XYZ file of C-alpha atoms in Angstrom:
445
model
C 7.763 -28.169 34.264
C 4.601 -27.476 32.259
C 1.950 -30.180 31.991
C 0.876 -31.600 28.623
C -2.377 -29.617 28.838
C -0.493 -26.371 29.422
C 1.855 -27.116 26.524
C -1.069 -27.739 24.153
C -2.745 -24.515 25.277
C 0.427 -22.507 24.706
C 0.904 -24.023 21.261
C -2.639 -23.034 20.350
C -1.986 -19.486 21.511
C 1.180 -19.289 19.427
C -0.668 -20.673 16.427
C -3.370 -17.974 16.703
C -0.710 -15.334 17.221
C 1.147 -16.408 14.087
C -2.038 -16.592 12.039
C -2.762 -13.007 13.059
C 0.705 -11.886 11.939
C 0.444 -13.825 8.690
C -2.888 -12.201 7.852
C -1.403 -8.749 8.358
C 1.771 -9.492 6.382
C -0.168 -10.942 3.461
C -2.444 -7.873 3.463
C 0.536 -5.455 3.107
C 0.704 -4.083 6.656
C 3.967 -2.401 7.601
C 6.236 -4.343 9.973
C 5.758 -2.017 12.926
C 1.980 -2.493 12.747
C 2.347 -6.276 12.524
C 4.587 -6.307 15.598
C 2.282 -3.997 17.589
C -0.804 -6.050 16.793
C 0.899 -9.334 17.609
C 2.110 -8.014 20.973
C -1.401 -6.759 21.756
C -2.907 -10.153 20.898
C -0.218 -11.836 23.013
C -1.200 -9.566 25.932
C -4.839 -10.612 25.469
C -3.708 -14.245 25.633
C -1.772 -13.627 28.836
C 1.703 -14.036 27.330
C 4.071 -11.585 29.097
C 5.875 -9.275 26.689
C 9.225 -9.878 28.381
C 8.921 -13.598 27.604
C 7.788 -13.080 24.002
C 10.241 -12.874 21.071
C 8.959 -12.056 17.578
C 10.979 -12.136 14.347
C 9.145 -10.890 11.254
C 10.361 -11.632 7.735
C 8.729 -11.128 4.344
C 8.052 -14.853 3.893
C 8.271 -16.136 7.483
C 7.134 -15.066 10.941
C 8.789 -16.654 13.975
C 7.619 -16.541 17.589
C 9.366 -17.801 20.725
C 8.080 -17.858 24.303
C 10.631 -18.742 26.961
C 11.345 -18.461 30.656
C 14.000 -19.934 32.971
C 12.835 -23.522 32.397
C 10.869 -23.676 29.138
C 11.238 -22.472 25.572
C 8.681 -22.902 22.781
C 9.101 -21.744 19.183
C 6.737 -21.805 16.220
C 7.023 -20.666 12.594
C 4.485 -19.474 10.049
C 5.044 -19.258 6.295
C 3.688 -16.175 4.435
C 3.105 -16.829 0.743
C 0.198 -14.910 -0.835
C 1.145 -11.260 -0.610
C -1.524 -8.794 -1.673
C -3.113 -5.535 -0.530
C -6.201 -5.563 1.677
C -6.677 -2.435 3.756
C -9.992 -3.662 5.169
C -8.314 -6.736 6.664
C -5.577 -4.600 8.273
C -8.221 -2.386 9.866
C -10.360 -5.308 11.067
C -7.444 -7.179 12.655
C -6.434 -4.052 14.557
C -9.976 -3.595 15.858
C -10.230 -7.295 16.764
C -7.063 -7.129 18.891
C -8.592 -4.351 21.024
C -12.075 -5.852 21.068
C -10.753 -9.189 22.334
C -9.339 -7.442 25.414
C -12.231 -5.079 26.063
C -14.977 -7.719 25.651
C -13.244 -10.634 27.399
C -13.017 -12.943 24.370
C -12.160 -16.573 24.912
C -9.593 -18.205 22.624
C -12.454 -19.929 20.784
C -14.220 -16.604 20.248
C -11.009 -14.931 19.044
C -10.329 -17.765 16.603
C -13.899 -17.556 15.316
C -13.627 -13.814 14.705
C -10.224 -14.218 13.045
C -11.642 -16.838 10.688
C -14.489 -14.476 9.768
C -11.916 -11.909 8.659
C -10.033 -14.525 6.639
C -13.191 -15.744 4.873
C -14.727 -12.322 4.332
C -15.145 -11.511 0.626
C -13.565 -8.351 -0.755
C -15.632 -5.183 -0.783
C -15.731 -5.018 -4.585
C -16.202 -7.685 -7.249
C -13.270 -8.313 -9.640
C -14.901 -6.425 -12.508
C -15.775 -3.437 -10.298
C -12.115 -3.341 -9.196
C -11.032 -3.442 -12.847
C -13.352 -0.525 -13.627
C -11.917 1.343 -10.633
C -8.391 0.659 -11.883
C -9.399 1.961 -15.305
C -10.744 5.196 -13.864
C -7.654 5.516 -11.640
C -5.357 5.508 -14.655
C -7.815 7.682 -16.565
C -7.455 10.189 -13.735
C -3.675 10.020 -14.218
C -4.155 10.786 -17.895
C -6.199 13.864 -17.039
C -3.628 14.969 -14.461
C -0.955 14.698 -17.165
C -2.923 17.114 -19.356
C -5.097 14.779 -21.418
C -8.639 15.545 -22.526
C -11.702 13.587 -21.389
C -11.667 11.381 -24.514
C -8.095 10.378 -23.619
C -9.371 9.719 -20.080
C -11.950 7.297 -21.487
C -9.474 5.568 -23.824
C -6.984 5.147 -20.971
C -9.689 3.661 -18.759
C -10.621 1.083 -21.392
C -7.004 0.050 -22.017
C -6.329 -0.215 -18.288
C -9.493 -2.240 -17.676
C -8.341 -4.833 -20.211
C -4.773 -4.875 -18.871
C -5.989 -5.234 -15.283
C -8.162 -8.215 -16.196
C -5.240 -9.795 -18.049
C -3.103 -9.532 -14.940
C -5.915 -10.986 -12.815
C -6.244 -13.940 -15.195
C -2.499 -14.521 -15.021
C -2.718 -14.658 -11.229
C -5.640 -17.080 -11.385
C -3.727 -19.288 -13.815
C -0.758 -19.452 -11.438
C 1.600 -17.586 -13.782
C 4.690 -16.004 -12.249
C 3.660 -12.655 -10.731
C 6.324 -10.639 -12.534
C 5.509 -12.240 -15.880
C 1.871 -11.331 -15.327
C 2.850 -7.716 -14.675
C 5.007 -7.562 -17.808
C 2.238 -9.080 -19.944
C -0.393 -6.684 -18.564
C 1.871 -3.672 -19.182
C 2.617 -4.878 -22.717
C -1.057 -5.289 -23.606
C -2.028 -1.936 -22.046
C 0.647 -0.127 -24.008
C -0.239 -1.838 -27.290
C -3.910 -0.949 -26.885
C -3.094 2.644 -25.949
C -0.888 3.020 -29.019
C -3.630 1.573 -31.218
C -6.125 4.065 -29.754
C -3.923 6.958 -30.912
C -4.937 6.178 -34.515
C -8.650 6.652 -33.812
C -8.300 10.408 -34.179
C -10.972 11.201 -31.603
C -8.711 12.708 -28.927
C -6.762 15.940 -28.983
C -4.089 14.289 -26.807
C -3.769 10.858 -28.469
C -0.425 9.861 -26.952
C -1.187 10.535 -23.285
C -2.992 7.186 -22.743
C 0.431 5.610 -23.368
C 1.727 7.396 -20.270
C -1.088 6.444 -17.919
C -2.528 3.084 -18.966
C -0.088 0.867 -17.009
C 0.294 2.950 -13.857
C -2.103 0.731 -11.897
C 0.919 -1.578 -11.542
C 3.061 1.038 -9.748
C 3.782 -0.569 -6.331
C 2.921 2.391 -4.127
C 2.055 0.382 -1.001
C 5.251 -1.763 -0.982
C 7.327 1.350 -1.641
C 5.833 3.324 1.256
C 6.070 0.270 3.533
C 9.738 -0.038 2.553
C 10.406 3.539 3.674
C 8.417 2.937 6.875
C 10.355 -0.236 7.678
C 13.753 1.306 7.017
C 13.010 4.332 9.236
C 11.678 1.991 11.949
C 14.907 -0.061 11.735
C 13.210 -3.170 10.342
C 15.987 -3.324 7.796
C 15.689 -6.902 6.559
C 11.968 -6.701 5.787
C 12.445 -3.222 4.328
C 15.172 -4.396 1.962
C 13.009 -7.341 0.889
C 10.083 -5.024 0.200
C 12.429 -2.770 -1.793
C 13.632 -5.732 -3.851
C 10.037 -6.745 -4.547
C 9.246 -3.155 -5.569
C 12.227 -3.065 -7.936
C 11.168 -6.369 -9.508
C 7.618 -5.106 -10.054
C 8.837 -1.866 -11.610
C 11.345 -3.794 -13.752
C 8.610 -6.146 -14.996
C 6.326 -3.211 -15.806
C 9.180 -1.386 -17.526
C 10.047 -4.451 -19.579
C 6.448 -4.828 -20.793
C 6.169 -1.152 -21.699
C 9.626 -0.954 -23.302
C 9.077 -4.096 -25.361
C 5.752 -2.758 -26.651
C 7.227 0.639 -27.472
C 10.234 -0.898 -29.183
C 8.003 -3.214 -31.167
C 5.343 -0.704 -32.155
C 6.910 2.729 -32.317
C 10.543 2.058 -33.186
C 10.055 3.923 -36.469
C 7.710 6.563 -35.075
C 10.117 9.260 -33.907
C 7.206 11.671 -33.434
C 6.199 9.977 -30.167
C 9.510 10.655 -28.479
C 9.240 14.229 -29.731
C 5.667 14.525 -28.430
C 6.616 13.260 -24.963
C 9.572 15.623 -24.702
C 7.246 18.526 -25.543
C 4.608 17.678 -22.929
C 4.119 20.620 -20.595
C 4.585 20.021 -16.860
C 2.664 23.236 -16.063
C -1.105 22.881 -15.366
C -3.175 24.371 -18.148
C -6.600 23.407 -16.746
C -8.368 25.067 -13.798
C -7.626 23.657 -10.345
C -11.095 22.128 -10.057
C -10.392 19.898 -13.087
C -7.244 18.534 -11.438
C -9.197 18.128 -8.204
C -11.802 15.984 -9.981
C -9.128 13.904 -11.712
C -7.237 13.408 -8.429
C -10.417 12.320 -6.631
C -11.250 9.808 -9.375
C -7.736 8.391 -9.331
C -7.641 8.122 -5.520
C -11.018 6.355 -5.399
C -9.935 3.949 -8.140
C -6.808 2.942 -6.223
C -8.918 2.611 -3.065
C -10.900 -0.097 -4.812
C -7.703 -1.908 -5.796
C -6.559 -1.725 -2.166
C -9.990 -2.948 -0.910
C -10.766 0.051 1.265
C -14.197 0.206 2.898
C -16.905 1.942 0.860
C -17.622 4.393 3.681
C -14.086 5.809 3.301
C -14.103 6.446 -0.455
C -15.153 10.087 -0.082
C -12.444 10.610 2.564
C -9.739 9.245 0.263
C -11.100 11.332 -2.635
C -10.784 14.447 -0.479
C -7.236 13.407 0.465
C -6.327 13.048 -3.214
C -7.677 16.525 -3.943
C -5.681 18.045 -1.078
C -2.455 16.264 -2.077
C -2.562 17.200 -5.770
C -3.689 20.798 -5.234
C -0.971 21.423 -2.637
C 1.608 19.791 -4.933
C 0.588 22.044 -7.825
C 0.481 25.171 -5.647
C 3.938 24.611 -4.119
C 5.389 23.529 -7.461
C 4.002 26.156 -9.823
C 2.664 29.052 -7.741
C 5.512 29.152 -5.214
C 8.136 27.832 -7.636
C 9.734 25.201 -5.380
C 9.599 22.460 -8.022
C 7.904 19.040 -8.241
C 10.120 17.305 -5.651
C 9.303 19.704 -2.800
C 5.729 20.056 -4.058
C 5.154 16.287 -3.967
C 6.703 16.028 -0.507
C 4.495 18.819 0.859
C 1.356 17.318 -0.693
C 1.935 13.906 0.876
C 3.192 15.430 4.152
C 0.053 17.547 4.648
C -2.247 14.618 3.848
C -0.372 12.370 6.271
C -0.456 15.097 8.935
C -4.233 15.430 8.562
C -4.590 11.640 8.637
C -2.807 11.499 12.029
C -5.918 13.165 13.455
C -8.440 11.667 11.014
C -7.637 8.069 12.002
C -9.369 8.776 15.339
C -12.454 10.048 13.526
C -12.790 7.098 11.146
C -11.124 4.391 13.296
C -8.790 3.039 10.625
C -4.981 2.773 10.298
C -3.119 5.775 8.905
C -2.072 4.099 5.666
C -5.685 3.320 4.757
C -6.280 7.052 4.302
C -2.886 8.289 3.130
C -1.586 5.848 0.525
C -4.508 6.022 -1.973
C -4.585 9.808 -1.498
C -0.963 10.361 -2.578
C -0.814 7.835 -5.436
C -2.196 10.429 -7.960
C 1.062 12.408 -7.567
C 3.153 9.689 -9.269
C 5.337 11.492 -11.898
C 4.283 9.530 -14.971
C 5.511 12.046 -17.550
C 9.059 12.087 -16.167
C 9.117 8.292 -15.878
C 8.176 7.846 -19.525
C 10.583 10.533 -20.711
C 13.375 8.643 -18.965
C 12.233 5.288 -20.353
C 11.950 6.556 -23.918
C 15.269 8.344 -23.555
C 17.038 5.052 -22.804
C 15.133 3.118 -25.479
C 15.925 5.614 -28.236
C 19.610 6.288 -27.553
C 21.357 7.208 -30.827
C 24.735 8.363 -29.540
C 23.801 12.045 -29.621
C 25.544 14.208 -27.022
C 23.292 14.846 -24.027
C 20.901 11.925 -24.577
C 22.153 9.875 -21.636
C 22.311 12.942 -19.403
C 18.723 13.881 -20.265
C 17.452 10.323 -19.688
C 19.258 10.084 -16.347
C 17.997 13.510 -15.307
C 14.373 12.548 -15.899
C 14.876 9.196 -14.177
C 16.528 10.726 -11.114
C 13.875 13.429 -10.817
C 11.053 10.884 -10.999
C 12.814 8.671 -8.418
C 13.269 11.649 -6.087
C 9.607 12.587 -6.401
C 8.487 9.037 -5.581
C 10.893 8.908 -2.636
C 9.638 12.254 -1.311
C 6.019 11.084 -1.635
C 6.925 8.031 0.455
C 8.787 10.113 3.039
C 5.953 12.612 3.234
C 3.553 9.796 4.097
C 5.880 7.983 6.491
C 7.471 10.754 8.577
C 4.370 12.306 10.251
C 2.933 8.863 10.933
C 6.139 7.614 12.565
C 6.578 10.663 14.805
C 2.905 10.658 15.784
C 3.078 6.953 16.527
C 5.963 7.520 18.937
C 3.994 10.219 20.766
C 0.822 8.153 21.165
C 2.561 4.838 21.898
C 2.739 5.573 25.634
C -0.971 6.426 25.770
C -1.869 3.204 23.997
C 0.385 1.172 26.261
C -1.170 2.780 29.335
C -4.669 2.088 28.012
C -3.704 -1.516 27.269
C -2.432 -2.030 30.808
C -5.616 -0.503 32.239
C -7.793 -2.840 30.165
C -5.733 -5.878 31.167
C -6.039 -4.894 34.820
C -9.820 -4.633 34.426
C -9.826 -8.157 32.981
C -7.888 -9.428 35.966
C -10.400 -7.834 38.312
C -13.255 -9.436 36.411
C -11.491 -12.772 36.605
C -11.312 -13.076 32.800
C -7.555 -12.840 32.326
C -6.047 -15.783 30.397
C -2.790 -16.952 31.949
C -0.095 -18.300 29.641
C-alpha cells in the first residue's frame, strides 16, 4: 500500500498533468498533440506509460494511474476555449525542457504558471487591426480594388471589437458571433453607397470572414483521421454552430437591408472566379491575410514573415493549378494546402514550433468566400424559379468541398510525417530519461 505522503505526491503529479492538458485543449491544440504532450510530461514525472490512462474530451480531461493494488483518478474541466498558438508551442517546449534540464515538480509548476499568466503577443486593438487587414486581404483576393480593401478592413475592425465586447460582457458565444456578423454586413452595405470604390459590393463578401472557424475545422479533420472520434465530432458540432451563427447574422442583415435590391444578387452571380490581377497582387493580398489571422491566433512575432510566405505559396499554387492547369478550385485548394503542409513538416525543425502554427494561418486565405455567399444569397432569394435550388446547392457543395480539401491538405502530410518521426522521438525520450536516471534526477511515481 502507498503511504499518505506518496498519495499526496501522486495527486500533485496528476494535477499538474491535467493542468497541462487543459492549457493545450483551451488553446485549440489537436487531440493527438494533447495526448503526446501529456504522456511526455507523465514520463518526466516518472509515471510509467503502461500504468497511465488518459481520456480527452472537449470539456473534460480524465487521467487514471493504476497498478495491481492501487488506482487513482482525477478530472479536469475545460471551459474557456480559444486559440493561442504561442501557448501550444511553449507547452511543447516545456515538456522537453523539463526532462533535459532535470526540473523538479516545483520548477515545472512555476514554468507552467508563467505560460498561463503570459500576456498575448498583441494588444486587443492590434489584433482587431490585424483581423481587419486579414479580411481586407480576402476582399482583394476576391477581385476587389484597394479602396474596397480599406472599407472591408474598417468594417471588420468594428465587427471584431463588437465580438470582443460581447465576450467580455459574458454574452453567449454564438450570439456574439451573429451580432458581429450582422454589424459587419450592415456597415459593408452602407459603404457601397459612398461611391469611392469600383467594386462596392465585395466588402460584403469579406467583412465577416474573420469568424470562419478554420482552426476547429482542421482540428476536426485531424482528430477524425487519428481516430479521436468523440472529440472530433464535438469540434465539428462547434464549427457548425459557429458557421450557423455567422450565417444567421449575415442572412438577417441581407434580408433586412437588401431584400428589395435585386442588383446585389445579380452582381454576386456575375463575379469572376478567374484572377484578373497579376500574381504579385494576389501574393501581397495573401500575405496580408495570413499575417492578420496569425495575430488572431497569437502566433509569435518572429514567425509572421514565415506565415506570410506560406500564404503566398498556398494561394499562388491554388491559382496555378486551378486556372493555368485547369483542374478546378477543389484540386487547386487541396494542392495549395498540401504543399504548404509538406514544407512545414521540414520547417517545424527550423523554427521549433508545431506544424499547425505555420500551416493553418497560411491556408486560411484560400477560403472560398464568393461561392459561400452565392450559395447563401441563392437560398435567401428563392422565388420558385426552376434551377434556383440546384444552383444554390451547387455553390454550397463546391464551397464545402474546397474547405474540406483545404483541411485534408493540411492534415494528411502532418499525420503521415508524425507517424514516421514518432519512433525517433520515443527513442530520444527514452535516452533522455535514462540519462536522468544515471544522474540520479529521475522522479519515481
